[in-house]
Amino acid sequence: MRTFTVTIGLIGVLASHAAFAQEPAPGGATQPPPAEAPPPPPAVAAPGTTMGAPTPFGAAGPTGPSVWGVLPWGGYGMGARYMMPLPISPLLTRTKFRDYWALEFGADILRFGYDYGGGTTAYSYNWTEIIPVVGMMWQFWINDSFAVYPKVELGYAFGWYSGANGSTAGLSCGNRIFPDGTAGLLYKLGNGITLRAEAGYVGGKAGVAWLF
């Protein structure tokens, strides 16, 4: 009987110790849950760029050749240009548009016809000229496919007369410094192929460019 009583007493002591171990420490607080990680900061555009602006040719701008036909006033011709980006900061840094600065150089060959007088005093002649030029343009890209631009060029026209019957004194054209100003547009088709057109002092130009 004494053994039974001792056994019951030991069981009671062990049970009270177990209950005491499960109770929180006096004055202690429960451990708070871990704090949630803060949200990432909003994306910020790099200096000189615009969030959401079209990027048809990356950050630098287009490079490549163009060829076109020319319809000058009173003549016809053809020409070619090569476009290179200029390291000038864009102007439209706070808009949804993109702009680039570019240098273009190349040449046009033009032929003009002139008719004067009537009857027995009528005469005519032609003037053919080659114009090496260099110019600067500012491209305003409305979206990834379409842009407009103004451009100024400066060159030197030199050439020759035909059908002038010897004397060329007093005839129109001739060798001269050749300034030009144009307004144009670019329409990007894909794979580098871009349609372009210009109108200005010389007349109208339309052709195709391979820009990358």
CSV table of C-alpha atoms in Angstrom, one decimal:
chain,number,residue,atom,x,y,z
A,1,MET,CA,0.0,0.0,0.0
A,2,ARG,CA,2.9,2.3,0.8
A,3,THR,CA,4.4,1.6,-2.6
A,4,PHE,CA,1.2,2.5,-4.3
A,5,THR,CA,1.0,5.8,-2.4
A,6,VAL,CA,4.6,6.7,-3.4
A,7,THR,CA,3.9,5.9,-7.0
A,8,ILE,CA,0.8,8.1,-7.1
A,9,GLY,CA,2.7,10.9,-5.4
A,10,LEU,CA,5.5,10.8,-8.1
A,11,ILE,CA,3.0,10.9,-10.9
A,12,GLY,CA,1.4,14.0,-9.4
A,13,VAL,CA,4.8,15.8,-9.1
A,14,LEU,CA,5.8,14.9,-12.7
A,15,ALA,CA,2.4,16.2,-14.0
A,16,SER,CA,2.7,19.5,-12.1
A,17,HIS,CA,6.2,20.0,-13.5
A,18,ALA,CA,5.0,19.4,-17.1
A,19,ALA,CA,2.1,21.8,-16.7
A,20,PHE,CA,4.5,24.5,-15.3
A,21,ALA,CA,6.9,24.1,-18.2
A,22,GLN,CA,4.0,24.7,-20.7
A,23,GLU,CA,2.9,28.0,-19.1
A,24,PRO,CA,4.5,31.3,-20.4
A,25,ALA,CA,7.0,33.0,-18.2
A,26,PRO,CA,5.5,35.5,-15.9
A,27,GLY,CA,5.4,39.0,-17.4
A,28,GLY,CA,6.6,37.7,-20.8
A,29,ALA,CA,4.9,38.6,-24.1
A,30,THR,CA,4.3,36.3,-27.0
A,31,GLN,CA,6.7,36.6,-29.9
A,32,PRO,CA,5.3,39.0,-32.6
A,33,PRO,CA,5.1,37.6,-36.2
A,34,PRO,CA,7.9,38.7,-38.6
A,35,ALA,CA,7.3,42.0,-40.3
A,36,GLU,CA,6.4,41.9,-44.0
A,37,ALA,CA,9.1,43.0,-46.5
A,38,PRO,CA,8.5,46.6,-47.8
A,39,PRO,CA,7.4,46.8,-51.4
A,40,PRO,CA,10.1,47.5,-54.1
A,41,PRO,CA,10.6,51.2,-55.0
A,42,PRO,CA,8.9,52.3,-58.2
A,43,ALA,CA,10.9,52.2,-61.4
A,44,VAL,CA,12.6,55.4,-62.3
A,45,ALA,CA,13.7,56.4,-65.8
A,46,ALA,CA,17.4,56.8,-66.3
A,47,PRO,CA,18.6,60.4,-66.8
A,48,GLY,CA,17.9,61.6,-70.3
A,49,THR,CA,15.2,59.0,-71.0
A,50,THR,CA,11.5,59.0,-70.7
A,51,MET,CA,9.3,56.2,-69.3
A,52,GLY,CA,7.0,54.8,-71.9
A,53,ALA,CA,8.7,56.7,-74.8
A,54,PRO,CA,9.2,54.8,-78.1
A,55,THR,CA,12.6,53.4,-78.7
A,56,PRO,CA,12.8,52.5,-82.4
A,57,PHE,CA,16.6,52.7,-82.5
A,58,GLY,CA,17.6,52.4,-78.9
A,59,ALA,CA,19.2,55.3,-77.0
A,60,ALA,CA,21.7,56.4,-79.7
A,61,GLY,CA,19.6,56.8,-82.8
A,62,PRO,CA,19.5,55.3,-86.3
A,63,THR,CA,22.4,54.7,-88.6
A,64,GLY,CA,22.3,53.7,-92.3
A,65,PRO,CA,22.0,54.6,-96.0
A,66,SER,CA,19.1,56.0,-97.9
A,67,VAL,CA,18.5,56.3,-101.7
A,68,TRP,CA,15.7,58.4,-103.3
A,69,GLY,CA,14.4,59.9,-106.5
A,70,VAL,CA,14.2,63.7,-106.7
A,71,LEU,CA,11.7,65.9,-108.5
A,72,PRO,CA,13.2,69.4,-108.4
A,73,TRP,CA,11.4,72.3,-109.8
A,74,GLY,CA,11.8,72.0,-113.6
A,75,GLY,CA,13.9,68.8,-113.6
A,76,TYR,CA,14.5,65.3,-112.2
A,77,GLY,CA,17.3,63.4,-110.4
A,78,MET,CA,18.3,61.0,-107.8
A,79,GLY,CA,20.4,60.9,-104.7
A,80,ALA,CA,21.8,59.1,-101.7
A,81,ARG,CA,22.6,59.8,-98.0
A,82,TYR,CA,24.2,58.1,-95.1
A,83,MET,CA,22.8,58.9,-91.6
A,84,MET,CA,24.8,58.9,-88.4
A,85,PRO,CA,23.6,59.7,-84.9
A,86,LEU,CA,25.0,62.7,-83.1
A,87,PRO,CA,25.9,62.6,-79.4
A,88,ILE,CA,23.5,65.5,-78.5
A,89,SER,CA,21.1,65.2,-75.5
A,90,PRO,CA,17.5,64.7,-76.5
A,91,LEU,CA,15.0,67.6,-76.0
A,92,LEU,CA,11.9,65.5,-75.2
A,93,THR,CA,12.9,64.1,-71.8
A,94,ARG,CA,9.6,64.8,-70.0
A,95,THR,CA,7.2,63.6,-72.7
A,96,LYS,CA,6.0,60.3,-74.1
A,97,PHE,CA,7.9,60.9,-77.4
A,98,ARG,CA,11.5,60.3,-78.5
A,99,ASP,CA,13.8,62.5,-80.4
A,100,TYR,CA,17.2,62.0,-82.0
A,101,TRP,CA,19.9,64.2,-83.6
A,102,ALA,CA,21.6,62.9,-86.7
A,103,LEU,CA,24.2,63.9,-89.3
A,104,GLU,CA,23.7,63.1,-93.0
A,105,PHE,CA,26.1,63.3,-95.9
A,106,GLY,CA,25.8,62.3,-99.5
A,107,ALA,CA,25.1,63.7,-102.9
A,108,ASP,CA,22.3,64.3,-105.5
A,109,ILE,CA,22.6,64.4,-109.2
A,110,LEU,CA,20.0,66.7,-110.9
A,111,ARG,CA,19.1,67.7,-114.4
A,112,PHE,CA,17.2,70.8,-115.4
A,113,GLY,CA,15.8,71.9,-118.7
A,114,TYR,CA,15.3,75.5,-119.8
A,115,ASP,CA,13.3,76.8,-122.8
A,116,TYR,CA,13.3,80.5,-123.8
A,117,GLY,CA,11.8,82.6,-126.6
A,118,GLY,CA,9.5,81.5,-129.4
A,119,GLY,CA,9.6,81.1,-133.1
A,120,THR,CA,13.0,81.6,-134.8
A,121,THR,CA,14.5,83.1,-131.6
A,122,ALA,CA,13.6,80.1,-129.4
A,123,TYR,CA,16.4,78.2,-127.7
A,124,SER,CA,16.8,75.7,-125.0
A,125,TYR,CA,19.5,74.0,-123.0
A,126,ASN,CA,20.0,71.6,-120.1
A,127,TRP,CA,22.1,71.8,-116.9
A,128,THR,CA,23.3,68.7,-115.1
A,129,GLU,CA,24.8,69.1,-111.6
A,130,ILE,CA,26.2,67.0,-108.9
A,131,ILE,CA,25.7,68.3,-105.3
A,132,PRO,CA,27.8,66.8,-102.5
A,133,VAL,CA,26.1,67.9,-99.2
A,134,VAL,CA,26.3,67.5,-95.5
A,135,GLY,CA,23.4,68.2,-93.2
A,136,MET,CA,21.9,68.0,-89.7
A,137,MET,CA,18.5,66.8,-88.7
A,138,TRP,CA,16.3,66.6,-85.6
A,139,GLN,CA,14.0,63.5,-85.6
A,140,PHE,CA,10.7,63.6,-83.6
A,141,TRP,CA,9.4,60.0,-83.2
A,142,ILE,CA,5.7,60.0,-82.5
A,143,ASN,CA,5.7,56.2,-82.0
A,144,ASP,CA,8.0,53.2,-82.8
A,145,SER,CA,7.1,53.5,-86.5
A,146,PHE,CA,6.6,57.1,-87.5
A,147,ALA,CA,8.7,60.2,-87.3
A,148,VAL,CA,8.9,63.7,-88.7
A,149,TYR,CA,12.0,65.9,-89.0
A,150,PRO,CA,13.4,69.3,-90.1
A,151,LYS,CA,16.8,69.3,-91.7
A,152,VAL,CA,19.3,71.8,-93.0
A,153,GLU,CA,22.0,71.0,-95.5
A,154,LEU,CA,24.9,72.8,-97.2
A,155,GLY,CA,26.7,71.7,-100.3
A,156,TYR,CA,28.4,72.8,-103.5
A,157,ALA,CA,26.8,72.3,-106.9
A,158,PHE,CA,29.0,71.8,-109.9
A,159,GLY,CA,28.0,70.6,-113.4
A,160,TRP,CA,27.8,71.2,-117.1
A,161,TYR,CA,25.6,72.6,-119.8
A,162,SER,CA,24.3,70.7,-122.8
A,163,GLY,CA,22.5,72.1,-125.9
A,164,ALA,CA,23.7,75.7,-125.2
A,165,ASN,CA,25.3,76.2,-128.6
A,166,GLY,CA,28.7,77.2,-127.3
A,167,SER,CA,28.2,80.3,-125.1
A,168,THR,CA,27.1,79.8,-121.5
A,169,ALA,CA,27.3,83.4,-120.4
A,170,GLY,CA,24.2,84.5,-118.6
A,171,LEU,CA,22.6,81.1,-118.4
A,172,SER,CA,20.8,79.9,-115.3
A,173,CYS,CA,22.4,77.6,-112.7
A,174,GLY,CA,26.1,77.1,-112.9
A,175,ASN,CA,28.6,76.2,-110.1
A,176,ARG,CA,27.6,77.6,-106.8
A,177,ILE,CA,27.2,77.1,-103.0
A,178,PHE,CA,24.0,75.2,-102.4
A,179,PRO,CA,22.1,75.7,-99.1
A,180,ASP,CA,19.0,73.7,-98.5
A,181,GLY,CA,16.3,73.3,-95.9
A,182,THR,CA,13.7,70.5,-95.9
A,183,ALA,CA,10.9,68.9,-93.8
A,184,GLY,CA,10.6,65.1,-94.0
A,185,LEU,CA,9.1,62.0,-92.6
A,186,LEU,CA,10.2,58.4,-91.8
A,187,TYR,CA,8.0,55.3,-91.7
A,188,LYS,CA,9.7,52.2,-90.3
A,189,LEU,CA,8.4,49.0,-91.8
A,190,GLY,CA,10.7,46.4,-90.1
A,191,ASN,CA,14.0,44.6,-90.6
A,192,GLY,CA,15.7,48.0,-91.0
A,193,ILE,CA,13.6,49.0,-94.0
A,194,THR,CA,12.2,52.6,-93.6
A,195,LEU,CA,10.3,54.7,-96.1
A,196,ARG,CA,11.2,58.4,-96.2
A,197,ALA,CA,10.2,61.5,-98.0
A,198,GLU,CA,11.3,65.2,-98.0
A,199,ALA,CA,10.1,68.5,-99.4
A,200,GLY,CA,12.1,71.6,-99.5
A,201,TYR,CA,14.0,74.2,-101.5
A,202,VAL,CA,15.1,71.8,-104.2
A,203,GLY,CA,11.7,70.1,-104.5
A,204,GLY,CA,10.3,66.7,-103.5
A,205,LYS,CA,12.3,63.5,-102.6
A,206,ALA,CA,11.0,60.0,-101.9
A,207,GLY,CA,12.8,56.8,-101.3
A,208,VAL,CA,13.8,54.1,-99.0
A,209,ALA,CA,16.4,53.8,-96.2
A,210,TRP,CA,18.0,50.9,-94.4
A,211,LEU,CA,18.4,52.1,-90.8
A,212,PHE,CA,19.6,50.1,-87.8
